[in-house]
């Protein structure tokens, strides 16, 4: 080597000694020496910097979803709403709104590839409301998930949507008998239907409220009222 190493390599190196050695080396020799004896130290530094960077990025960009919507038996919806809805619903900086389209009520077509997407979203609690057609409403009713829209929607919306509630058969907890329930409301031709950019065949709104974020559900109802009133 082009430098004189007066330290024993078997004992702990000192900063002063290492600095003296490096001062005697060319740039290429310095790189070779550092990567030979200090590659573990460099790796640890890189990992620490990476961990700090990931943590900072996560803290700045993470999203905690508070409200979930799905579109069943149609792939059409205004995807830009995922960015605009949080503000409209009064959500915080890192709180989000999710709306997923393209779910199918066709069990044969749906279960093979995705193990029944609708069931998965239902079990995971990632469904607060659904836009769908008549078949989709009945599929949700067979799962026993829809709430009675006449009991859930506030009076101001029910007054606007008079005689739009739709009766469907829904099974009870015993899974062996059925009863009639106002499981959906017909939103065809409404401003809400246009606001969400839905297909013409997707004419029903079903309320499920599985995430349990009641404040945001109330904000959602108020938003629909404002949309209908043109505010």
GROMACS .gro file of C-alpha atoms in nm:
model
  231
    1UNK     CA    1   0.000   0.000   0.000
    2UNK     CA    2   0.109   0.361  -0.054
    3UNK     CA    3   0.056   0.453   0.310
    4UNK     CA    4   0.228   0.352   0.633
    5UNK     CA    5  -0.005   0.175   0.875
    6UNK     CA    6   0.145   0.215   1.223
    7UNK     CA    7  -0.171   0.086   1.394
    8UNK     CA    8  -0.244  -0.276   1.457
    9UNK     CA    9  -0.536  -0.390   1.248
   10UNK     CA   10  -0.646  -0.631   1.521
   11UNK     CA   11  -0.725  -0.354   1.773
   12UNK     CA   12  -0.979  -0.075   1.762
   13UNK     CA   13  -0.896   0.194   1.512
   14UNK     CA   14  -0.890   0.558   1.615
   15UNK     CA   15  -1.036   0.843   1.414
   16UNK     CA   16  -0.705   1.025   1.417
   17UNK     CA   17  -0.522   0.718   1.290
   18UNK     CA   18  -0.773   0.651   1.015
   19UNK     CA   19  -0.763   1.015   0.912
   20UNK     CA   20  -0.386   1.001   0.888
   21UNK     CA   21  -0.396   0.689   0.672
   22UNK     CA   22  -0.654   0.835   0.437
   23UNK     CA   23  -0.448   1.152   0.397
   24UNK     CA   24  -0.170   0.944   0.241
   25UNK     CA   25  -0.399   0.778  -0.018
   26UNK     CA   26  -0.522   0.876  -0.359
   27UNK     CA   27  -0.896   0.917  -0.412
   28UNK     CA   28  -0.926   0.571  -0.564
   29UNK     CA   29  -0.731   0.416  -0.277
   30UNK     CA   30  -0.953   0.594  -0.025
   31UNK     CA   31  -1.265   0.449  -0.182
   32UNK     CA   32  -1.114   0.101  -0.189
   33UNK     CA   33  -1.005   0.124   0.174
   34UNK     CA   34  -1.338   0.259   0.299
   35UNK     CA   35  -1.544  -0.003   0.114
   36UNK     CA   36  -1.308  -0.279   0.232
   37UNK     CA   37  -1.307  -0.199   0.604
   38UNK     CA   38  -1.624   0.005   0.654
   39UNK     CA   39  -1.884  -0.147   0.422
   40UNK     CA   40  -2.092  -0.265   0.718
   41UNK     CA   41  -2.090   0.084   0.865
   42UNK     CA   42  -2.194   0.231   0.531
   43UNK     CA   43  -2.473  -0.024   0.497
   44UNK     CA   44  -2.605   0.061   0.843
   45UNK     CA   45  -2.598   0.432   0.761
   46UNK     CA   46  -2.787   0.374   0.436
   47UNK     CA   47  -3.047   0.161   0.617
   48UNK     CA   48  -3.093   0.426   0.886
   49UNK     CA   49  -3.132   0.703   0.629
   50UNK     CA   50  -3.377   0.486   0.434
   51UNK     CA   51  -3.581   0.413   0.747
   52UNK     CA   52  -3.595   0.780   0.839
   53UNK     CA   53  -3.693   0.871   0.484
   54UNK     CA   54  -3.969   0.608   0.480
   55UNK     CA   55  -4.101   0.726   0.816
   56UNK     CA   56  -4.110   1.091   0.710
   57UNK     CA   57  -4.274   1.001   0.377
   58UNK     CA   58  -4.530   0.781   0.551
   59UNK     CA   59  -4.617   1.050   0.804
   60UNK     CA   60  -4.666   1.302   0.525
   61UNK     CA   61  -4.862   1.087   0.278
   62UNK     CA   62  -5.047   0.809   0.465
   63UNK     CA   63  -5.426   0.792   0.424
   64UNK     CA   64  -5.668   0.664   0.687
   65UNK     CA   65  -5.988   0.584   0.496
   66UNK     CA   66  -6.301   0.688   0.680
   67UNK     CA   67  -6.580   0.626   0.431
   68UNK     CA   68  -6.622   0.359   0.164
   69UNK     CA   69  -6.848   0.345  -0.139
   70UNK     CA   70  -6.882   0.069  -0.399
   71UNK     CA   71  -7.047   0.042  -0.740
   72UNK     CA   72  -7.192  -0.301  -0.817
   73UNK     CA   73  -7.265  -0.433  -1.167
   74UNK     CA   74  -7.103  -0.134  -1.336
   75UNK     CA   75  -6.749  -0.015  -1.387
   76UNK     CA   76  -6.844   0.350  -1.434
   77UNK     CA   77  -6.795   0.611  -1.162
   78UNK     CA   78  -6.621   0.946  -1.130
   79UNK     CA   79  -6.279   0.838  -0.994
   80UNK     CA   80  -6.176   1.198  -0.926
   81UNK     CA   81  -6.416   1.199  -0.631
   82UNK     CA   82  -6.158   1.011  -0.424
   83UNK     CA   83  -5.954   1.334  -0.424
   84UNK     CA   84  -6.234   1.588  -0.387
   85UNK     CA   85  -6.472   1.411  -0.148
   86UNK     CA   86  -6.255   1.427   0.166
   87UNK     CA   87  -6.274   1.806   0.168
   88UNK     CA   88  -6.646   1.802   0.086
   89UNK     CA   89  -6.705   1.565   0.376
   90UNK     CA   90  -6.498   1.771   0.620
   91UNK     CA   91  -6.222   1.512   0.661
   92UNK     CA   92  -5.881   1.578   0.811
   93UNK     CA   93  -5.549   1.602   0.627
   94UNK     CA   94  -5.470   1.230   0.629
   95UNK     CA   95  -5.827   1.100   0.613
   96UNK     CA   96  -5.960   0.958   0.289
   97UNK     CA   97  -6.264   0.853   0.092
   98UNK     CA   98  -6.269   0.538  -0.123
   99UNK     CA   99  -6.507   0.444  -0.401
  100UNK     CA  100  -6.455   0.118  -0.593
  101UNK     CA  101  -6.641   0.034  -0.914
  102UNK     CA  102  -6.665  -0.286  -1.113
  103UNK     CA  103  -6.785  -0.524  -0.842
  104UNK     CA  104  -7.016  -0.795  -0.969
  105UNK     CA  105  -7.324  -0.959  -0.821
  106UNK     CA  106  -7.274  -1.254  -1.054
  107UNK     CA  107  -7.155  -1.523  -0.815
  108UNK     CA  108  -7.021  -1.755  -1.086
  109UNK     CA  109  -6.820  -1.480  -1.257
  110UNK     CA  110  -6.709  -1.317  -0.936
  111UNK     CA  111  -6.608  -1.599  -0.704
  112UNK     CA  112  -6.361  -1.780  -0.929
  113UNK     CA  113  -6.110  -1.497  -0.967
  114UNK     CA  114  -6.167  -1.288  -0.658
  115UNK     CA  115  -6.340  -1.514  -0.407
  116UNK     CA  116  -6.647  -1.295  -0.423
  117UNK     CA  117  -6.534  -0.934  -0.403
  118UNK     CA  118  -6.857  -0.804  -0.255
  119UNK     CA  119  -6.836  -1.049   0.034
  120UNK     CA  120  -6.474  -0.952   0.100
  121UNK     CA  121  -6.553  -0.581   0.114
  122UNK     CA  122  -6.848  -0.659   0.339
  123UNK     CA  123  -6.652  -0.876   0.581
  124UNK     CA  124  -6.365  -0.625   0.597
  125UNK     CA  125  -6.607  -0.340   0.674
  126UNK     CA  126  -6.505  -0.145   0.366
  127UNK     CA  127  -6.855  -0.060   0.254
  128UNK     CA  128  -7.076   0.222   0.379
  129UNK     CA  129  -7.297   0.270   0.076
  130UNK     CA  130  -7.343   0.112  -0.265
  131UNK     CA  131  -7.469   0.227  -0.602
  132UNK     CA  132  -7.613  -0.061  -0.800
  133UNK     CA  133  -7.897  -0.204  -1.006
  134UNK     CA  134  -8.187  -0.420  -0.887
  135UNK     CA  135  -7.983  -0.741  -0.901
  136UNK     CA  136  -7.709  -0.582  -0.693
  137UNK     CA  137  -7.957  -0.469  -0.429
  138UNK     CA  138  -8.098  -0.819  -0.401
  139UNK     CA  139  -7.746  -0.964  -0.378
  140UNK     CA  140  -7.671  -0.737  -0.081
  141UNK     CA  141  -8.006  -0.827   0.071
  142UNK     CA  142  -7.916  -1.194   0.048
  143UNK     CA  143  -7.606  -1.109   0.251
  144UNK     CA  144  -7.828  -0.934   0.505
  145UNK     CA  145  -7.633  -0.606   0.495
  146UNK     CA  146  -7.864  -0.322   0.375
  147UNK     CA  147  -8.013  -0.083   0.628
  148UNK     CA  148  -8.364   0.058   0.600
  149UNK     CA  149  -8.320   0.379   0.400
  150UNK     CA  150  -8.636   0.529   0.551
  151UNK     CA  151  -8.478   0.497   0.894
  152UNK     CA  152  -8.126   0.606   0.797
  153UNK     CA  153  -8.176   0.898   0.558
  154UNK     CA  154  -8.251   1.234   0.724
  155UNK     CA  155  -8.592   1.390   0.678
  156UNK     CA  156  -8.471   1.660   0.439
  157UNK     CA  157  -8.350   1.396   0.190
  158UNK     CA  158  -8.658   1.178   0.234
  159UNK     CA  159  -8.874   1.482   0.160
  160UNK     CA  160  -8.679   1.543  -0.161
  161UNK     CA  161  -8.694   1.176  -0.259
  162UNK     CA  162  -9.058   1.105  -0.181
  163UNK     CA  163  -9.190   0.768  -0.298
  164UNK     CA  164  -8.843   0.660  -0.418
  165UNK     CA  165  -8.778   0.399  -0.149
  166UNK     CA  166  -8.773   0.047  -0.291
  167UNK     CA  167  -8.888  -0.269  -0.113
  168UNK     CA  168  -8.669  -0.580  -0.129
  169UNK     CA  169  -8.673  -0.914   0.051
  170UNK     CA  170  -8.400  -0.949   0.309
  171UNK     CA  171  -8.316  -1.250   0.524
  172UNK     CA  172  -8.291  -1.224   0.899
  173UNK     CA  173  -8.019  -1.332   1.139
  174UNK     CA  174  -8.144  -1.691   1.146
  175UNK     CA  175  -8.070  -1.713   0.776
  176UNK     CA  176  -8.388  -1.905   0.705
  177UNK     CA  177  -8.673  -1.655   0.674
  178UNK     CA  178  -8.721  -1.335   0.478
  179UNK     CA  179  -8.894  -1.003   0.537
  180UNK     CA  180  -8.962  -0.696   0.325
  181UNK     CA  181  -8.742  -0.396   0.386
  182UNK     CA  182  -8.687  -0.057   0.228
  183UNK     CA  183  -8.335  -0.163   0.134
  184UNK     CA  184  -8.268   0.097  -0.137
  185UNK     CA  185  -8.370   0.431  -0.274
  186UNK     CA  186  -8.411   0.506  -0.643
  187UNK     CA  187  -8.174   0.789  -0.742
  188UNK     CA  188  -8.231   0.767  -1.118
  189UNK     CA  189  -8.260   1.111  -1.274
  190UNK     CA  190  -8.132   1.288  -0.963
  191UNK     CA  191  -7.838   1.527  -0.938
  192UNK     CA  192  -7.668   1.278  -0.706
  193UNK     CA  193  -7.670   1.020  -0.986
  194UNK     CA  194  -7.502   1.268  -1.219
  195UNK     CA  195  -7.258   1.389  -0.951
  196UNK     CA  196  -7.113   1.040  -0.909
  197UNK     CA  197  -7.101   0.979  -1.285
  198UNK     CA  198  -7.299   0.655  -1.272
  199UNK     CA  199  -7.434   0.436  -1.553
  200UNK     CA  200  -7.805   0.469  -1.632
  201UNK     CA  201  -7.869   0.114  -1.510
  202UNK     CA  202  -7.714   0.195  -1.171
  203UNK     CA  203  -8.019   0.357  -1.021
  204UNK     CA  204  -8.026   0.247  -0.656
  205UNK     CA  205  -7.850   0.373  -0.345
  206UNK     CA  206  -7.804   0.115  -0.069
  207UNK     CA  207  -7.693   0.214   0.282
  208UNK     CA  208  -7.474  -0.029   0.474
  209UNK     CA  209  -7.260   0.184   0.710
  210UNK     CA  210  -7.015  -0.094   0.796
  211UNK     CA  211  -6.718   0.126   0.894
  212UNK     CA  212  -6.919   0.291   1.171
  213UNK     CA  213  -6.804   0.647   1.101
  214UNK     CA  214  -7.137   0.807   1.185
  215UNK     CA  215  -7.016   1.168   1.165
  216UNK     CA  216  -6.896   1.124   0.809
  217UNK     CA  217  -7.212   0.936   0.713
  218UNK     CA  218  -7.412   1.235   0.834
  219UNK     CA  219  -7.184   1.463   0.633
  220UNK     CA  220  -7.243   1.234   0.333
  221UNK     CA  221  -7.619   1.271   0.371
  222UNK     CA  222  -7.585   1.647   0.398
  223UNK     CA  223  -7.365   1.653   0.087
  224UNK     CA  224  -7.629   1.464  -0.110
  225UNK     CA  225  -7.891   1.710   0.007
  226UNK     CA  226  -7.672   2.004  -0.098
  227UNK     CA  227  -7.612   1.844  -0.438
  228UNK     CA  228  -7.985   1.797  -0.492
  229UNK     CA  229  -8.048   2.157  -0.390
  230UNK     CA  230  -7.778   2.280  -0.625
  231UNK     CA  231  -7.561   2.424  -0.349
   0.00000   0.00000   0.00000
